[in-house]
Coordinates of C-alpha atoms in Angstrom, one line a residue:
X1 CA 21.2 -52.8 10.2
X2 CA 17.9 -52.8 12.1
X3 CA 15.9 -50.0 10.4
X4 CA 15.5 -48.3 7.0
X5 CA 13.8 -44.9 7.2
X6 CA 12.3 -42.9 4.3
X7 CA 12.1 -39.2 5.2
X8 CA 10.0 -37.0 3.0
X9 CA 11.4 -38.5 -0.2
X10 CA 10.2 -37.9 -3.7
X11 CA 11.8 -38.5 -7.1
X12 CA 13.9 -35.6 -8.3
X13 CA 13.3 -35.8 -12.1
X14 CA 9.7 -36.9 -12.4
X15 CA 6.4 -36.7 -10.6
X16 CA 4.9 -40.1 -9.9
X17 CA 1.2 -40.8 -10.5
X18 CA -1.0 -40.4 -7.5
X19 CA 1.8 -38.7 -5.6
X20 CA -0.8 -36.8 -3.5
X21 CA -2.5 -40.0 -2.5
X22 CA 0.7 -41.9 -1.9
X23 CA 1.3 -43.4 1.5
X24 CA 5.1 -43.3 1.0
X25 CA 6.2 -40.4 -1.3
X26 CA 6.7 -37.3 0.8
X27 CA 5.9 -39.2 4.0
X28 CA 8.0 -40.5 6.9
X29 CA 8.2 -44.3 6.9
X30 CA 10.3 -46.7 8.9
X31 CA 10.9 -50.3 7.9
X32 CA 12.2 -52.3 10.9
X33 CA 13.9 -55.6 10.8
X34 CA 11.4 -58.4 10.9
X35 CA 8.5 -56.2 9.5
X36 CA 6.7 -57.4 6.4
X37 CA 5.3 -55.0 3.8
X38 CA 3.5 -55.2 0.4
X39 CA 3.8 -52.0 -1.6
X40 CA 1.3 -51.8 -4.4
X41 CA 1.3 -49.3 -7.2
X42 CA 0.4 -49.0 -10.9
X43 CA 3.0 -48.6 -13.6
X44 CA 4.6 -45.2 -13.6
X45 CA 4.4 -44.8 -9.9
X46 CA 8.1 -45.2 -9.3
X47 CA 8.3 -48.7 -7.8
X48 CA 11.7 -49.5 -9.3
X49 CA 13.0 -46.0 -8.6
X50 CA 12.2 -46.3 -4.9
X51 CA 13.5 -49.9 -4.7
X52 CA 16.8 -49.0 -6.2
X53 CA 17.1 -45.8 -4.2
X54 CA 16.7 -47.9 -1.0
X55 CA 19.4 -50.2 -2.2
X56 CA 21.7 -47.1 -2.7
X57 CA 22.1 -47.5 -6.4
X58 CA 21.2 -43.8 -7.1
X59 CA 20.4 -40.6 -5.3
X60 CA 18.0 -38.9 -7.7
X61 CA 15.5 -38.1 -5.0
X62 CA 14.6 -35.3 -2.6
X63 CA 14.6 -36.1 1.1
X64 CA 16.6 -38.7 2.9
X65 CA 16.9 -42.5 3.1
X66 CA 18.6 -43.7 6.3
X67 CA 20.2 -47.1 7.2
X68 CA 19.6 -46.9 11.0
X69 CA 20.9 -43.3 11.7
X70 CA 23.2 -43.0 8.7
X71 CA 22.0 -41.0 5.7
X72 CA 22.6 -43.1 2.6
X73 CA 23.6 -40.2 0.5
X74 CA 26.5 -39.5 2.9
X75 CA 27.9 -43.0 2.9
X76 CA 31.0 -43.9 1.0
X77 CA 30.3 -46.2 -1.9
X78 CA 32.3 -49.0 -0.3
X79 CA 30.0 -48.8 2.7
X80 CA 26.9 -48.9 0.6
X81 CA 28.2 -51.9 -1.3
X82 CA 29.3 -53.7 1.9
X83 CA 25.7 -53.3 3.3
X84 CA 24.5 -55.5 0.4
X85 CA 26.2 -58.5 1.9
X86 CA 24.2 -58.6 5.1
X87 CA 22.1 -55.4 5.3
X88 CA 19.8 -55.0 2.3
X89 CA 19.4 -56.8 -1.0
X90 CA 17.1 -56.3 -4.0
X91 CA 15.8 -58.9 -6.5
X92 CA 15.6 -56.7 -9.6
X93 CA 12.7 -56.9 -12.0
X94 CA 15.1 -58.1 -14.7
X95 CA 16.5 -60.9 -12.4
X96 CA 20.2 -60.3 -13.3
X97 CA 21.5 -63.8 -13.4
X98 CA 24.8 -64.3 -15.2
X99 CA 23.7 -66.0 -18.4
X100 CA 26.8 -68.2 -19.1
X101 CA 26.9 -69.6 -15.5
X102 CA 24.7 -72.5 -14.4
X103 CA 21.7 -71.9 -12.1
X104 CA 23.6 -73.3 -9.1
X105 CA 26.7 -71.2 -9.8
X106 CA 24.4 -68.1 -9.9
X107 CA 22.7 -69.0 -6.7
X108 CA 26.0 -69.7 -4.8
X109 CA 27.5 -66.3 -5.8
X110 CA 25.3 -65.0 -3.0
X111 CA 27.4 -66.9 -0.3
X112 CA 30.5 -64.8 -1.3
X113 CA 33.7 -66.3 0.1
X114 CA 32.1 -68.7 2.5
X115 CA 32.2 -72.5 2.1
X116 CA 29.8 -73.2 -0.7
X117 CA 29.4 -76.9 0.2
X118 CA 27.5 -76.1 3.4
X119 CA 24.9 -74.1 1.4
X120 CA 24.2 -76.9 -1.2
X121 CA 21.6 -78.8 0.8
X122 CA 19.7 -75.6 1.4
X123 CA 19.9 -74.6 -2.2
X124 CA 18.6 -78.0 -3.3
X125 CA 15.7 -77.9 -0.8
X126 CA 14.6 -74.4 -2.0
X127 CA 15.0 -75.4 -5.6
X128 CA 12.9 -78.5 -5.1
X129 CA 10.2 -76.5 -3.4
X130 CA 10.1 -74.0 -6.4
X131 CA 10.2 -76.9 -8.9
X132 CA 13.6 -76.0 -10.4
X133 CA 15.8 -78.7 -8.9
X134 CA 16.4 -80.2 -12.4
X135 CA 17.8 -76.9 -13.6
X136 CA 20.6 -76.5 -11.2
X137 CA 23.3 -77.6 -13.7
X138 CA 21.7 -75.8 -16.6
X139 CA 23.1 -72.5 -17.9
X140 CA 20.9 -69.5 -17.1
X141 CA 20.7 -68.4 -20.7
X142 CA 19.0 -71.7 -21.6
X143 CA 16.2 -71.2 -19.0
X144 CA 12.8 -69.5 -19.5
X145 CA 12.2 -66.2 -17.8
X146 CA 9.9 -67.8 -15.2
X147 CA 12.6 -70.4 -14.4
X148 CA 15.2 -67.7 -14.0
X149 CA 12.8 -65.7 -11.8
X150 CA 12.4 -68.7 -9.5
X151 CA 16.2 -69.3 -9.5
X152 CA 16.8 -65.6 -8.5
X153 CA 14.4 -66.1 -5.6
X154 CA 16.4 -69.0 -4.4
X155 CA 19.6 -66.9 -4.7
X156 CA 18.0 -64.2 -2.6
X157 CA 17.2 -66.7 0.2
X158 CA 20.4 -68.8 0.3
X159 CA 22.2 -66.2 2.5
X160 CA 19.5 -63.7 3.3
X161 CA 20.2 -60.1 4.3
X162 CA 18.3 -58.2 7.1
X163 CA 16.1 -56.5 4.5
X164 CA 14.9 -58.5 1.5
X165 CA 13.4 -56.3 -1.3
X166 CA 11.6 -57.8 -4.3
X167 CA 10.6 -55.7 -7.3
X168 CA 7.8 -57.5 -9.1
X169 CA 9.6 -60.8 -8.5
X170 CA 6.6 -62.9 -9.4
X171 CA 5.7 -61.3 -12.7
X172 CA 6.3 -64.4 -14.8
X173 CA 4.8 -66.9 -12.4
X174 CA 1.3 -68.3 -12.4
X175 CA -0.8 -67.9 -9.2
X176 CA 0.1 -71.4 -7.9
X177 CA 3.9 -70.9 -8.3
X178 CA 3.6 -67.3 -7.0
X179 CA 2.0 -68.6 -3.8
X180 CA 4.6 -71.3 -3.3
X181 CA 7.4 -68.8 -3.8
X182 CA 5.7 -66.3 -1.4
X183 CA 5.4 -68.9 1.3
X184 CA 9.1 -69.9 0.9
X185 CA 10.2 -66.3 1.2
X186 CA 8.0 -65.8 4.2
X187 CA 9.2 -68.9 5.9
X188 CA 12.9 -68.2 5.3
X189 CA 12.6 -64.6 6.4
X190 CA 10.9 -65.6 9.7
X191 CA 13.8 -68.0 10.3
X192 CA 16.4 -65.3 9.6
X193 CA 14.5 -62.5 11.2
X194 CA 14.6 -60.5 7.9
X195 CA 12.2 -57.8 6.9
X196 CA 10.5 -58.3 3.5
X197 CA 9.3 -55.6 1.2
X198 CA 7.5 -56.6 -1.9
X199 CA 6.8 -54.1 -4.7
X200 CA 3.9 -55.3 -6.8
X201 CA 1.5 -54.0 -9.4
X202 CA -1.5 -55.6 -7.6
X203 CA -2.4 -57.1 -4.3
X204 CA -1.6 -60.8 -3.9
X205 CA -4.5 -63.2 -4.8
X206 CA -4.1 -65.2 -1.6
X207 CA -4.2 -64.5 2.1
X208 CA -1.2 -63.0 3.9
X209 CA -0.5 -60.9 7.0
X210 CA 1.8 -58.3 5.3
X211 CA 1.1 -54.6 5.8
X212 CA -0.3 -53.1 2.7
X213 CA 1.0 -49.7 1.5
X214 CA 0.1 -47.8 -1.6
X215 CA 2.9 -46.0 -3.4

């Protein structure tokens, strides 16, 4: 998958705040592989609605979302799910780690049926950079929300898709940890050629080169 296109989309069952000023709702937008975007919007603007629609979790919107030339609404569910291996992934706002698995077990789920051993050095490096290397053998249910959030970021990067989407993935991190996590995501995405789309309540409090869009 090289492109994700949004064609004149808007939520079907509610009207987002500032819809008339939005740079995305009811517009034509293309996200191409390798692009970097920061989408900023206040609560109630439909950030999670749009993020999950791009993932193909629901179709409660007018207009079309396309993976390359394929309309997502027309794809078979199996095709949508298979795209999540290599095409598009979303780090949900509620993180979604499996609570009775360890942090390392949760992270390595993302490598699917591949040899997990070859991913362990990468996992340990990313975990060390985010300050959670001592948590790898700890069950997710015994970690704080901020620790689980950093763990989920490592999981998103261990075997990255072409499009990495993050829905307020830094909400429980302080500015320093947020900046460290941002730079790790940016670095890994450059290595893999992935596009990154952040959905955030506010602009980042540090310099970056991401294209800013207001939802």
